[in-house]
Coordinates of C-alpha atoms and ligand atoms in Angstrom, one line a residue:
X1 CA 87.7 136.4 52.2
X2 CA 85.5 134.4 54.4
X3 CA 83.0 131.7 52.5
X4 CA 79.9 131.5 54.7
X5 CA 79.6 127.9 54.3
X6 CA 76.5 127.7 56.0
X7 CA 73.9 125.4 54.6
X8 CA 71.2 126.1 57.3
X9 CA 70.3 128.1 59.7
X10 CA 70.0 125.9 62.4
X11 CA 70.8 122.4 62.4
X12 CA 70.8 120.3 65.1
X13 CA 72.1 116.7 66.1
X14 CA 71.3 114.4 68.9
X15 CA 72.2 111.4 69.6
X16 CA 70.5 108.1 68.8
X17 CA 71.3 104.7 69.4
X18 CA 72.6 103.9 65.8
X19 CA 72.7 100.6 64.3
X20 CA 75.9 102.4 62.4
X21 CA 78.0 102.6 65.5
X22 CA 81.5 101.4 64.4
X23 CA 82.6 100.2 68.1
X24 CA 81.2 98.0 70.5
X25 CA 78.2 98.6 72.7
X26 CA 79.9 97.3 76.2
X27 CA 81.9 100.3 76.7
X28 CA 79.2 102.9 76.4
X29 CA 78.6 105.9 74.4
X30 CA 78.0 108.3 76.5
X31 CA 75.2 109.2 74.6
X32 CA 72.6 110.3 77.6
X33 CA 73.1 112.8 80.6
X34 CA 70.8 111.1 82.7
X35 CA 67.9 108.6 83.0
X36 CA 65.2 108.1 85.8
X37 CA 65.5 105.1 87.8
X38 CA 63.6 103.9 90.8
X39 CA 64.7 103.8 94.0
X40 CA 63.4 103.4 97.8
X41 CA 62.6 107.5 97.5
X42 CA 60.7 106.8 94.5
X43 CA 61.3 107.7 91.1
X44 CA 64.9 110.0 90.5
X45 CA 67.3 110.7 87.9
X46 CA 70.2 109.3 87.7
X47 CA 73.5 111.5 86.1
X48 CA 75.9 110.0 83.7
X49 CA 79.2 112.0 82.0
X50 CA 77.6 112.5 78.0
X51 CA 78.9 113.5 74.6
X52 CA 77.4 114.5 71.4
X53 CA 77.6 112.5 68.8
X54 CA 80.7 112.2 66.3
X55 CA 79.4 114.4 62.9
X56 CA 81.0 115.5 59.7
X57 CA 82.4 119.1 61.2
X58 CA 82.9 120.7 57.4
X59 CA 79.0 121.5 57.6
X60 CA 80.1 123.8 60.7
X61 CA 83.0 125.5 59.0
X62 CA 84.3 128.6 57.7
X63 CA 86.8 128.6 55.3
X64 CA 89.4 131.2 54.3
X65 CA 92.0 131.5 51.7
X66 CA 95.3 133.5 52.1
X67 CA 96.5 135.1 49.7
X68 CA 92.8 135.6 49.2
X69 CA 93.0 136.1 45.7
X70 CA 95.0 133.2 44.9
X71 CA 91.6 130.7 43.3
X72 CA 92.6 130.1 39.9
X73 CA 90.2 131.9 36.9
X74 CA 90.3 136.0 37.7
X75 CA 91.7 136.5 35.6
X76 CA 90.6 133.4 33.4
X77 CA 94.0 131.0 32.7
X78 CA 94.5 128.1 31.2
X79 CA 96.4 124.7 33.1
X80 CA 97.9 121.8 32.6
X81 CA 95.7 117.9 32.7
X82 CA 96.9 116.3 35.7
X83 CA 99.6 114.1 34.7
X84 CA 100.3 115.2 31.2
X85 CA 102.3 118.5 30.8
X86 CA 101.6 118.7 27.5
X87 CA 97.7 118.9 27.5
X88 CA 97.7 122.5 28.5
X89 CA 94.5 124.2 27.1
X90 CA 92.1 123.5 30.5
X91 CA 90.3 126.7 31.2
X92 CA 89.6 128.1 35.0
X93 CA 87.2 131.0 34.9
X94 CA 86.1 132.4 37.6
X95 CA 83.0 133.9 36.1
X96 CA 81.7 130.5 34.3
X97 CA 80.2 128.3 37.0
X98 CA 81.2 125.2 35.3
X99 CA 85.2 126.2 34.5
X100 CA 85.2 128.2 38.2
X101 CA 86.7 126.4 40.9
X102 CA 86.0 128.4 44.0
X103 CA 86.7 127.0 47.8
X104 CA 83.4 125.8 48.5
X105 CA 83.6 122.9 46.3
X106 CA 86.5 121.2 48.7
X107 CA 83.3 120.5 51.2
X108 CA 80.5 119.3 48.6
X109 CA 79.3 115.8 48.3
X110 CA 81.9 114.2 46.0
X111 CA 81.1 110.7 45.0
X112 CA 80.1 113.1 41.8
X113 CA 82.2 112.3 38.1
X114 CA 84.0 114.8 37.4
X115 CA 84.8 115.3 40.5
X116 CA 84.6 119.2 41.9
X117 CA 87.2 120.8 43.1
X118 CA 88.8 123.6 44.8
X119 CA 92.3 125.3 42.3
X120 CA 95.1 127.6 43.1
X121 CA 96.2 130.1 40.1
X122 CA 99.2 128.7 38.3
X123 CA 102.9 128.6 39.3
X124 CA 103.3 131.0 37.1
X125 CA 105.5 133.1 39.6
X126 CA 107.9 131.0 39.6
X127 CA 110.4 130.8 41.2
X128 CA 108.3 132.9 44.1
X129 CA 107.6 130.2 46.0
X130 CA 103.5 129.1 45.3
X131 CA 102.2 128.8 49.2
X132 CA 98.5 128.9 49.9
X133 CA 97.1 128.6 53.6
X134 CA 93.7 127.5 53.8
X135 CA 92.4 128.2 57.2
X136 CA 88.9 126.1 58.5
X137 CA 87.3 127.6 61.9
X138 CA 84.7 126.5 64.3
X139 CA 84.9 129.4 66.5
X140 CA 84.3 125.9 68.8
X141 CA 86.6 124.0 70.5
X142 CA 85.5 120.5 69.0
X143 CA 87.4 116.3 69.1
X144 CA 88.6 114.9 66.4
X145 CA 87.5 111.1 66.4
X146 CA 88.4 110.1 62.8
X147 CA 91.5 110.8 60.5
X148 CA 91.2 114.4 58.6
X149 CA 91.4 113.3 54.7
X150 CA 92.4 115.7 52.2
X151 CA 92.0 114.5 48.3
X152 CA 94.6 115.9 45.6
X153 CA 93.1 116.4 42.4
X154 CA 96.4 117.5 40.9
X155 CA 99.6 116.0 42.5
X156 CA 99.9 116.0 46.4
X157 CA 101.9 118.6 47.3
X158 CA 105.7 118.3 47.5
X159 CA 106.1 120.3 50.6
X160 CA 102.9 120.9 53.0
X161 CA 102.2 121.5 56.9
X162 CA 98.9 120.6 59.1
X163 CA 98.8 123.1 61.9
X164 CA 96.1 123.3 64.8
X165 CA 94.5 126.1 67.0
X166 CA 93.2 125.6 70.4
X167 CA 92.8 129.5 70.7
X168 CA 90.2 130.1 68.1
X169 CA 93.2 131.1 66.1
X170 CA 95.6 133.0 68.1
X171 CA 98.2 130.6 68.1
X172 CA 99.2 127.7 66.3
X173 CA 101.0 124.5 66.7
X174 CA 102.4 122.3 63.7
X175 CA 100.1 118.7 63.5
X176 CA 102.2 117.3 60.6
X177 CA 104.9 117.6 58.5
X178 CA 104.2 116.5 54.9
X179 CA 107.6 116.5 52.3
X180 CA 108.6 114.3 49.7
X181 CA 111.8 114.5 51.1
X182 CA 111.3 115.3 54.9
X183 CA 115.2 116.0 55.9
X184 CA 115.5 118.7 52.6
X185 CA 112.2 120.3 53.6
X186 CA 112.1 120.8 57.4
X187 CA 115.3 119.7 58.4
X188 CA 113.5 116.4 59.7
X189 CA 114.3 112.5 59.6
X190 CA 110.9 111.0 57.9
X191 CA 108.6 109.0 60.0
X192 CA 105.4 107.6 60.3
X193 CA 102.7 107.2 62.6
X194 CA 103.1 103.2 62.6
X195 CA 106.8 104.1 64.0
X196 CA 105.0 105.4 67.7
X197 CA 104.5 104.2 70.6
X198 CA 101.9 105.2 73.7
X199 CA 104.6 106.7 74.8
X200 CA 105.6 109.4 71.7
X201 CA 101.9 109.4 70.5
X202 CA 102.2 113.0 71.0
X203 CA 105.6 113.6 68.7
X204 CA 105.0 116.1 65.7
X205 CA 106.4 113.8 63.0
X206 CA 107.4 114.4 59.2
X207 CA 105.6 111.7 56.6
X208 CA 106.9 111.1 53.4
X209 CA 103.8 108.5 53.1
X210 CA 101.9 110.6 51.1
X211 CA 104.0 113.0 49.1
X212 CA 105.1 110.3 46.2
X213 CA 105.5 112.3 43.0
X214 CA 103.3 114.0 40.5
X215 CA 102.6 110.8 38.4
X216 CA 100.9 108.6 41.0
X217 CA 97.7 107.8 41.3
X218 CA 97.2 108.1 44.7
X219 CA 95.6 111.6 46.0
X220 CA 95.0 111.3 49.6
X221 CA 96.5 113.0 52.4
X222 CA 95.7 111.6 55.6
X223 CA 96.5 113.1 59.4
X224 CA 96.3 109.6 61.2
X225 CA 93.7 109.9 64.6
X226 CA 92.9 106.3 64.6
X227 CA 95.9 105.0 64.0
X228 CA 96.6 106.9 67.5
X229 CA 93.8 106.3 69.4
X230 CA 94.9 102.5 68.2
X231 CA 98.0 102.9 70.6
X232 CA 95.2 102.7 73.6
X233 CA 92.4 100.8 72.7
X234 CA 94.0 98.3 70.0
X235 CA 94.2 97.7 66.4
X236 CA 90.6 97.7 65.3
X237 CA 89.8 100.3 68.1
X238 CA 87.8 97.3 70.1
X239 CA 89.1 98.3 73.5
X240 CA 88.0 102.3 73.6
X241 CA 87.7 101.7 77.4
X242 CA 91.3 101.8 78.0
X243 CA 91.4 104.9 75.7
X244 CA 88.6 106.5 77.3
X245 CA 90.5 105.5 80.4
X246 CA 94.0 107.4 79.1
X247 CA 92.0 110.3 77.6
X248 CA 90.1 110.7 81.3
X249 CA 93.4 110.9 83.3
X250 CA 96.1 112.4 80.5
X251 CA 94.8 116.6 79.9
X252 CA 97.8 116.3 76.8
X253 CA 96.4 113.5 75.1
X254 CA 93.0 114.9 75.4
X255 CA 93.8 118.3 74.2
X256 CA 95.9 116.4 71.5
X257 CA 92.7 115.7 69.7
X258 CA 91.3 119.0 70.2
X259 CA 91.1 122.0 68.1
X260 CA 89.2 125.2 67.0
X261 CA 90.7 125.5 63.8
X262 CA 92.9 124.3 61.6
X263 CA 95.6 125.4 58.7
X264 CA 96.9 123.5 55.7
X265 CA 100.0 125.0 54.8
X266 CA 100.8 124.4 50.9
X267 CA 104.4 125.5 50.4
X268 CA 105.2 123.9 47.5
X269 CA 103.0 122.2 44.5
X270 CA 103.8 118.9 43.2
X271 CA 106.8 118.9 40.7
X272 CA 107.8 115.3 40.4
X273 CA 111.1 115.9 38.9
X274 CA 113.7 117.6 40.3
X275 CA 113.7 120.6 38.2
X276 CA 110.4 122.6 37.6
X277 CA 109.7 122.5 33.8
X278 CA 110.2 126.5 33.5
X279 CA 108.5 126.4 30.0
X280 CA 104.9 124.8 31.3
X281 CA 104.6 126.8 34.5
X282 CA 101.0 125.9 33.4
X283 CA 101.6 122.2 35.1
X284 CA 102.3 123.9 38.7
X285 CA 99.2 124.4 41.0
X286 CA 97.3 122.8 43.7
X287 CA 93.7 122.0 43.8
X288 CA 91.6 119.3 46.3
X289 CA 88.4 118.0 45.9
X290 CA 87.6 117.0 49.1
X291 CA 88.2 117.4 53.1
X292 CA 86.8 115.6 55.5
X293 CA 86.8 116.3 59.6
X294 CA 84.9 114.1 62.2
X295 CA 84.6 114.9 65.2
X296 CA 82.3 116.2 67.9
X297 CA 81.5 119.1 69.7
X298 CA 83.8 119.2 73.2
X299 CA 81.0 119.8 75.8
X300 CA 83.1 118.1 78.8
X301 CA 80.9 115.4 79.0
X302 CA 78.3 117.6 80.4
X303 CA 75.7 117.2 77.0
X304 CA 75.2 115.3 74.2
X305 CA 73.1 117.9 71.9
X306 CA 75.4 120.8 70.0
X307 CA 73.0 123.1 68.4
X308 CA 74.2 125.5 65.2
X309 CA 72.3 128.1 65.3
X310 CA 73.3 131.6 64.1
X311 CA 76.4 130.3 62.4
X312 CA 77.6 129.3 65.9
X313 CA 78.1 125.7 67.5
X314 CA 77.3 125.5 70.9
X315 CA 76.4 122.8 73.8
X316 CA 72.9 122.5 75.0
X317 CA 74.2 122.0 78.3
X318 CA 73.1 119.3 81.0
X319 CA 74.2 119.1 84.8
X320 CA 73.7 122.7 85.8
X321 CA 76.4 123.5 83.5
X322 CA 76.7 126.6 81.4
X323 CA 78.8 128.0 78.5
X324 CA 79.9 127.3 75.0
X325 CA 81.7 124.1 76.1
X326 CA 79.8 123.5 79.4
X327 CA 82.7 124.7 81.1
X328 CA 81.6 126.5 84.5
X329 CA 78.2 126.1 86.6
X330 CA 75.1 127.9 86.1
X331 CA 74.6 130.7 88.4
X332 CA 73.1 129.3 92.2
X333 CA 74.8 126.1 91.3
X334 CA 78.1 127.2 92.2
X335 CA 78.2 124.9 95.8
X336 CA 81.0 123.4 94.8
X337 CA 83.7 123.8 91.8
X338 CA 83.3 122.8 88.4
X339 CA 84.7 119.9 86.7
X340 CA 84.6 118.1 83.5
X341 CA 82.6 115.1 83.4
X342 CA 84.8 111.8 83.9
X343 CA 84.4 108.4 81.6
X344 CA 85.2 106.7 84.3
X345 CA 83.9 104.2 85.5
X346 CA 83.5 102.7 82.0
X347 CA 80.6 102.2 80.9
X348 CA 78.5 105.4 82.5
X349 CA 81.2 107.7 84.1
X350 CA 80.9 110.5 86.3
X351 CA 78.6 113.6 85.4
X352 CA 80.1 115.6 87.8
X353 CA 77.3 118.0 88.4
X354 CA 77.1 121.2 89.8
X355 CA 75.4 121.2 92.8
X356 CA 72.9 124.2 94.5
X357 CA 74.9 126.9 96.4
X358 CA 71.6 127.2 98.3
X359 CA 71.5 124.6 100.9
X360 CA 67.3 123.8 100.9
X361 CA 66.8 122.8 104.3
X362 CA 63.3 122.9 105.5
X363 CA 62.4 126.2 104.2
X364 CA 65.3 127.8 104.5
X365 CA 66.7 130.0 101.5
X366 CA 69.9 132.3 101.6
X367 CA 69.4 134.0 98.4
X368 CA 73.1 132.7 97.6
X369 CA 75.1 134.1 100.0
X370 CA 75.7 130.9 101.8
X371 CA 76.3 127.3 101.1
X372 CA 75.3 125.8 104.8
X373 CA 72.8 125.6 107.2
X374 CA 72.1 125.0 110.5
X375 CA 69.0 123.9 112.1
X376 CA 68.7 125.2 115.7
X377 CA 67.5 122.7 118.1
X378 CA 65.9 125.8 120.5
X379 CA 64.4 127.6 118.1
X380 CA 62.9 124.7 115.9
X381 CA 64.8 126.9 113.0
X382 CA 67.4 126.6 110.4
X383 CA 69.7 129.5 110.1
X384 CA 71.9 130.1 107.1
X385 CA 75.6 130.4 108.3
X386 CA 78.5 132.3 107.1
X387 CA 76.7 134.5 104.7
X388 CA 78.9 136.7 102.7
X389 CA 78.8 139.0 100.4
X390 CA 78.1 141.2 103.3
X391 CA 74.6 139.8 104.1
X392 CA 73.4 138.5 107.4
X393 CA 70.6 137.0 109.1
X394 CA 68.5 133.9 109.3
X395 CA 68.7 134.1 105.9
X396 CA 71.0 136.2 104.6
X397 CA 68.3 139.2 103.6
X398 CA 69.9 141.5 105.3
X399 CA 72.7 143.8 104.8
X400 CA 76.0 144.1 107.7
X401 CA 76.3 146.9 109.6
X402 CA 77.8 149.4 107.6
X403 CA 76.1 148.0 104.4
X404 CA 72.9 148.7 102.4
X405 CA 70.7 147.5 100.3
X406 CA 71.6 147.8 96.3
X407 CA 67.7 149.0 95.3
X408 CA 68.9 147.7 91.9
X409 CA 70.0 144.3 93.2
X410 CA 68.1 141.1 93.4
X411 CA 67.8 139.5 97.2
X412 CA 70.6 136.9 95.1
X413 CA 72.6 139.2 93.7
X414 CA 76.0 139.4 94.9
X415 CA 75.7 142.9 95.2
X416 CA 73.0 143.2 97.1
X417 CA 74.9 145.0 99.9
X418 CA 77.2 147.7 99.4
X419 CA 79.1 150.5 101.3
X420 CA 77.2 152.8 100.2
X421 CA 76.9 155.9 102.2
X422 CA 74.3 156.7 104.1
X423 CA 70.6 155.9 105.1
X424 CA 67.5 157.4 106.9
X425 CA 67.8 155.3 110.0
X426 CA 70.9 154.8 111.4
X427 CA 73.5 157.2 109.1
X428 CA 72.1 160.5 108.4
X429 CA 73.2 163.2 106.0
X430 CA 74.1 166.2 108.7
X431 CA 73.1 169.8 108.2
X432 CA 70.1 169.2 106.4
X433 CA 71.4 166.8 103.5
X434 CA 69.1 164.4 102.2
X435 CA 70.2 161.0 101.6
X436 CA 70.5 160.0 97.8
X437 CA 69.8 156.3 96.8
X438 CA 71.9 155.2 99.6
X439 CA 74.9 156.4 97.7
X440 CA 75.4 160.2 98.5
X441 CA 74.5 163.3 100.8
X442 CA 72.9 165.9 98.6
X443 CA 74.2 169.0 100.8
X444 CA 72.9 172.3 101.0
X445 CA 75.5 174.7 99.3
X446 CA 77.4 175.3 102.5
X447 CA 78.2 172.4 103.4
X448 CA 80.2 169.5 101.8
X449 CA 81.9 166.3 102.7
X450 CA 80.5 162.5 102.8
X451 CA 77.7 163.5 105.3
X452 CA 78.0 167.0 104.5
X453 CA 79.8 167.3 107.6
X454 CA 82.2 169.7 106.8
X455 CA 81.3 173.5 106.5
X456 CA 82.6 174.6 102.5
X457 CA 85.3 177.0 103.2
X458 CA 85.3 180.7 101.6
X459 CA 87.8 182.1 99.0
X460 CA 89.3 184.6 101.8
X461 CA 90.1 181.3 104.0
X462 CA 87.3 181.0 106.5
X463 CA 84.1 179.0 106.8
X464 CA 80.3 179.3 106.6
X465 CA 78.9 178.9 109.9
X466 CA 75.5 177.4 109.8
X467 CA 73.3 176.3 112.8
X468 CA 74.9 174.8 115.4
X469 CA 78.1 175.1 113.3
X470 CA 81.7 174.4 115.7
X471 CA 84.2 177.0 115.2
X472 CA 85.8 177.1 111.7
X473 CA 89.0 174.8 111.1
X474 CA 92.2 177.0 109.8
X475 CA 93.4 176.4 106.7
X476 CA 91.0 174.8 104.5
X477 CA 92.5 172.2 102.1
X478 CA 92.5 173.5 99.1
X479 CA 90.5 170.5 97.6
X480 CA 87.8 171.8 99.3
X481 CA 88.1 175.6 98.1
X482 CA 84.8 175.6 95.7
X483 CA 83.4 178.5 94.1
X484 CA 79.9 177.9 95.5
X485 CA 78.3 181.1 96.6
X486 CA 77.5 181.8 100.9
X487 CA 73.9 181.3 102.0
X488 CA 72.6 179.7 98.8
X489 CA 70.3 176.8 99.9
X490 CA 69.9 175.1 97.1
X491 CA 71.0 171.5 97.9
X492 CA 74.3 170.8 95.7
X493 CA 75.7 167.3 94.7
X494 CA 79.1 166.9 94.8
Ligands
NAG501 C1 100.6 131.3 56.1 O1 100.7 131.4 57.5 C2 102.0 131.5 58.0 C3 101.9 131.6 59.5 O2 101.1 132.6 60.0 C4 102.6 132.8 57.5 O3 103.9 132.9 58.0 C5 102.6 132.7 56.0 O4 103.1 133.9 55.5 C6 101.2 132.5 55.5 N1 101.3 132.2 54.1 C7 100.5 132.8 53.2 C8 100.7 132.4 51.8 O5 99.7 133.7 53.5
NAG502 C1 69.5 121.4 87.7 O1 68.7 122.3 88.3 C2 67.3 122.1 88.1 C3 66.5 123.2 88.8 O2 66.9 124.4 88.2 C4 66.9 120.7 88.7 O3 65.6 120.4 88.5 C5 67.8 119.6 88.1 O4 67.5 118.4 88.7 C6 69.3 120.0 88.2 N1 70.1 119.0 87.5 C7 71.1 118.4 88.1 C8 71.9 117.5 87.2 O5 71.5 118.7 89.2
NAG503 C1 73.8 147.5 92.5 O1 73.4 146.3 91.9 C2 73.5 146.4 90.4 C3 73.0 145.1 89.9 O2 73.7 144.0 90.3 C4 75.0 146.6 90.0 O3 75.1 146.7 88.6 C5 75.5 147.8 90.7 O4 76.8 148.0 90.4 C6 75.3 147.8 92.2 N1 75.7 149.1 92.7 C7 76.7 149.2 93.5 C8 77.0 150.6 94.0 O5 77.5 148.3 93.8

C-alpha cells in the first residue's frame, strides 16, 4: 500500500539567510551559487559550491507498510493501555476516524494531546513472530543533517533494525541495531555512539540505549547524526569547517549520511518481562506517533533550490549542471568533465562548473564537435581543430569524406554525419537507382546491392543484363536469389 503523503503539489524551498541558523556564520552556508562582483572587466559573476537548505524530509515522503495489512482496526480489536495490561477494552477501528490509526498520523504535527499515532494489529499470533517494516522513499538521494527520531507510543521495541538505501531501494545496508539485549538478538556486543572514534564513525553498532523495558517512560528512538558529525567539527558542532573539510575529501563518510530510503525493521514488540503474558496478547503491538528526518536534497553543491513538484524532488540546478542531483553537465557544456562542487576552501568552496565545449573565439562556432581553436595568423581566421564526430571544416559544418549529412540532425547534433550510403554528387546509385535520404539506393528491379551495382540473378542461375551490363558472375550467392520478376522497372527497395 503506498500513502500518497503529499500535502501539495508543488512546494518549494530556498534558502534565506535565517536568524534560526544553529551554527556559526564564519564557515559559510553555502547557501548561494554565485554573486556578481566587479572587477577590471566590469561587472561578472562570481561561482561558489551551494546547497539547499536543511528541511523536514517527511513532507517529501512516501510511506509503505509490509505486511500491508498489518494497521491495527480491520477488523476492529481491542488493546491493551500502555503500561497497564489489565486496562484492555481500547478500541482501534479502522472505519471510525477518531479510534483509526492509519500510517499517516506518524508524520502529522504532534505537539497535539492525545497524541496521534500510527498502530500495528495485536500480537495476537503469537508466538509468530510480530515484524512490521515500514519503508519511507524519496525516489531522491537526499543528506541527513540531524538525528532521525522515532517516538514509541506503546513500549520501544525489544528487537528493531534501521536500514538505509542508496539505490532507490534496490539494496539495503543495516544503519543500527536496536535490542534490549544486543548479544541475544544479533549476536552483537552492545555499544553506543559515544564509544566511536573519527576513526570507526562508520561501524554499524548495536544500542541497547533505547530499548529499556515496557514500563519506562521514555519513548524515543534516536539514530545519532550529530553525535557523528561531532567527531569532526566538535561537541557543540562549532567547527563544521573541519567536517565540511572530511566530508569534501572522504566519498564513505559523505555517502554515510546519504540515502534514498529508509526501513525500520520492528521484529519484536516490547515485552518487558521475560515471558510474553500468553493470556493478554492484547498488551503486544507497536504503534509511533512521530518521525522526524532532516536533511537536504544532495545536489553536489551545484544548487541550493529543490523543487517538489509532481510528487518528485528535484535540483534546480546551477553551474551548467543537469540532472536530478546535478550530477553531469548540460549538453554544449561538456568541455571538460564533471565534478561535484567542493567546500573547500571554507568559507565559499569550489563550484566546479561546467565549462562550454564550444570554444567562442572571435566568431567562431563548431557546432560542438570541437573543444579548440585556432586563430590563423595568414588568414586573419580562427579554425576549429580536431572536430569529431566526423565533421570537418572551419567549423566543423561539414561532413568527412565518406560521411553525410543526417537531414534530421541539428548542425550540434552528434550525429550530424553518418555513413550513410550514398549522395547525388560524389556517390551515385548505378543503373538508374535513385538515392534515398542518403541512406539507400532505390534500384530498379534488376538490379540490387548497396549502389545497385550488382545485376539480381535469375532462378535458372544466370543474370539480367542491363545497359552496359559486364558479363554475368557464375554462381550467384544464394542470398541474392530473389523472386523479383526480369525487365520489371519498377524501382524496388531492398
Ligand atoms: C522486511 O524486509 C526484510 C528484508 O527485505 C524481509 O526479509 C522481511 O521478510 C520483511 N518483513 C516483513 C514483515 O515484510
Ligand atoms: C551557463 O550557461 C549560460 C548560457 O547558457 C551562461 O549565461 C552562464 O553564465 C553559464 N553559467 C556558468 C556557471 O558557467
Ligand atoms: C539522424 O539524426 C537523428 C537525430 O539525432 C537520429 O535520431 C538518427 O539516428 C540519425 N540517423 C542516423 C542514420 O544516424
Amino acid at each position: 500500500m503506498y500513502l500518497s503523503r503529499f500535502l501539495s503539489i508543488h512546494a518549494l524551498w530556498v534558502t534565506v539567510s535565517s536568524v534560526m541558523q544553529p551554527y556559526p556564520l564564519v564557515w559559510g552556508h553555502y547557501d548561494v551559487c554565485k554573486t556578481q562582483i566587479y572587477t577590471e572587466e566590469g561587472k561578472v559573476w562570481d561561482y561558489m559550491a551551494c546547497q539547499p537548505e536543511s528541511t523536514d524530509m517527511t513532507k517529501y515522503l512516501k510511506v509503505k507498510l509490509d505486511p500491508p495489512d498489518i494497521t491495527c482496526g480491520d477488523p476492529p480489536e481491542s488493546f491493551c493501555a500502555m503500561g497497564n495490561p489489565y486496562m484492555c477494552n481500547n478500541e482501534c477501528d479502522a472505519s471510525t476516524p477518531e479510534l483509526a490509526h492509519p500510517p499517516e498520523l506518524m508524520f502529522d504535527f504532534e505537539g497535539r494531546h492525545p497524541s496521534t499515532f500510527w498502530q500495528s494489529a495485536t500480537w495476537k499470533e503469537y508466538p509468530k513472530p510480530l515484524q512490521v517494516n515500514i519503508t519511507l522513499s524519496w525516489s531522491k538521494t537526499i543528506e541527513l543533517t540531524d538525528n532521525i527520531v522515532i517516538t514509541f507510543e506503546s513500549g520501544r521495541p525489544d528487537q528493531m533494525i534501521l536500514e538505509k538505501s542508496l539505490d532507490y531501494g534496490r539494496t539495503w545496508q543495516p544503519y543500527q541495531y536496536y535490542a534490549t539485549d544486543c548479544l541475544d538478538a544479533f549476536h552483537m556486543d552492545p555499544k553506543s555512539v559515544k564509544d566511536l572514534s573519527q576513526h570507526t564513525v562508520l561501524e554499524i553498532i548495536c544500542t541497547e540505549e533505547y530499548s529499556t523495558g515496557y514500563t519506562t517512560n521514555s519513548k524515543i528512538i534516536h539514530f545519532e547524526i550529530k553525535d557523528r558529525f561531532a567527531f569532526f567539527a566538535g561537541p557543540r558542532l562549532r567547527n563544521m569547517a573541519s567536517l565540511y573539510g572530511q566530508l569534501d575529501t572522504t566519498k564513505k563518510l559523505r555517502d554515510f549520511f546519504t540515502v534514498t530510503d529508509l526501513r525500520i525493521r520492528l521484529l519484536r514488540p516490547a515485552v518487558g518481562e521475560i515471558f510474553v503474558d500468553e493470556l493478554h496478547l492484547a498488551r503486544y503491538f507497536y504503534a509511533i506517533s512521530d518521525i522526524k528526518v532532516r536533511g537536504r536534497c544532495k545536489c553536489n553543491l551545484h544548487a541550493t533550490v529543490c523543487v517538489y513538484d509532481n510528487s518528485k524532488l528535484s535540483c534546480e540546478c546551477e553551474h551548467n549542471t543537469t540532472g536530478p542531483d546535478c550530477g553531469k553537465c548540460k549538453k554544449n557544456y561538456q568541455g571538460r568533465p564533471w565534478s561535484p562542487g567542493s567546500y573547500l576552501p571554507i568559507p565559499k568552496g569550489t563550484a566546479n562548473t561546467c565549462i562550454p565545449s564550444i570554444s567562442s573565439i572571435g566568431n567562431c562556432e563548431c557546432f560542438g564537435h570541437s573543444n579548440r581553436c585556432s586563430y590563423i595568423d595568414l588568414l586573419n581566421t580562427v579554425i576549429c581543430v580536431s572536430c569529431k564526430h566526423n565533421t570537418r571544416g572551419q567549423h566543423c559544418e561539414l561532413c568527412r569524406l565518406g560521411f553525410f549529412r543526417n537531414a534530421s540532425a541539428q548542425l550540434d547534433d552528434e550525429n550530424v554525419c553518418i555513413a550513410n550510403v550514398c549522395d547525388n554528387e560524389l556517390l551515385h546509385c548505378q543503373n538508374g537507382g535513385t538515392c534515398h535520404n542518403n541512406a539507400r539506393c532505390l534500384c530498379p528491379a534488376a538490379y540490387t546491392g548497396i549502389l545497385c551495382e550488382k545485376p539480381r540473378c535469375q532462378e535458372a542461375g544466370g543474370c539480367a543484363s542491363g545497359a552496359g551490363q559486364r558479363a554475368p558472375p557464375r554462381g550467384c550467392p544464394a542470398l541474392l536469389l530473389l523472386p523479383a520478376p526480369l525487365g520489371t522497372a519498377r524501382p524496388r527497395l531492398f
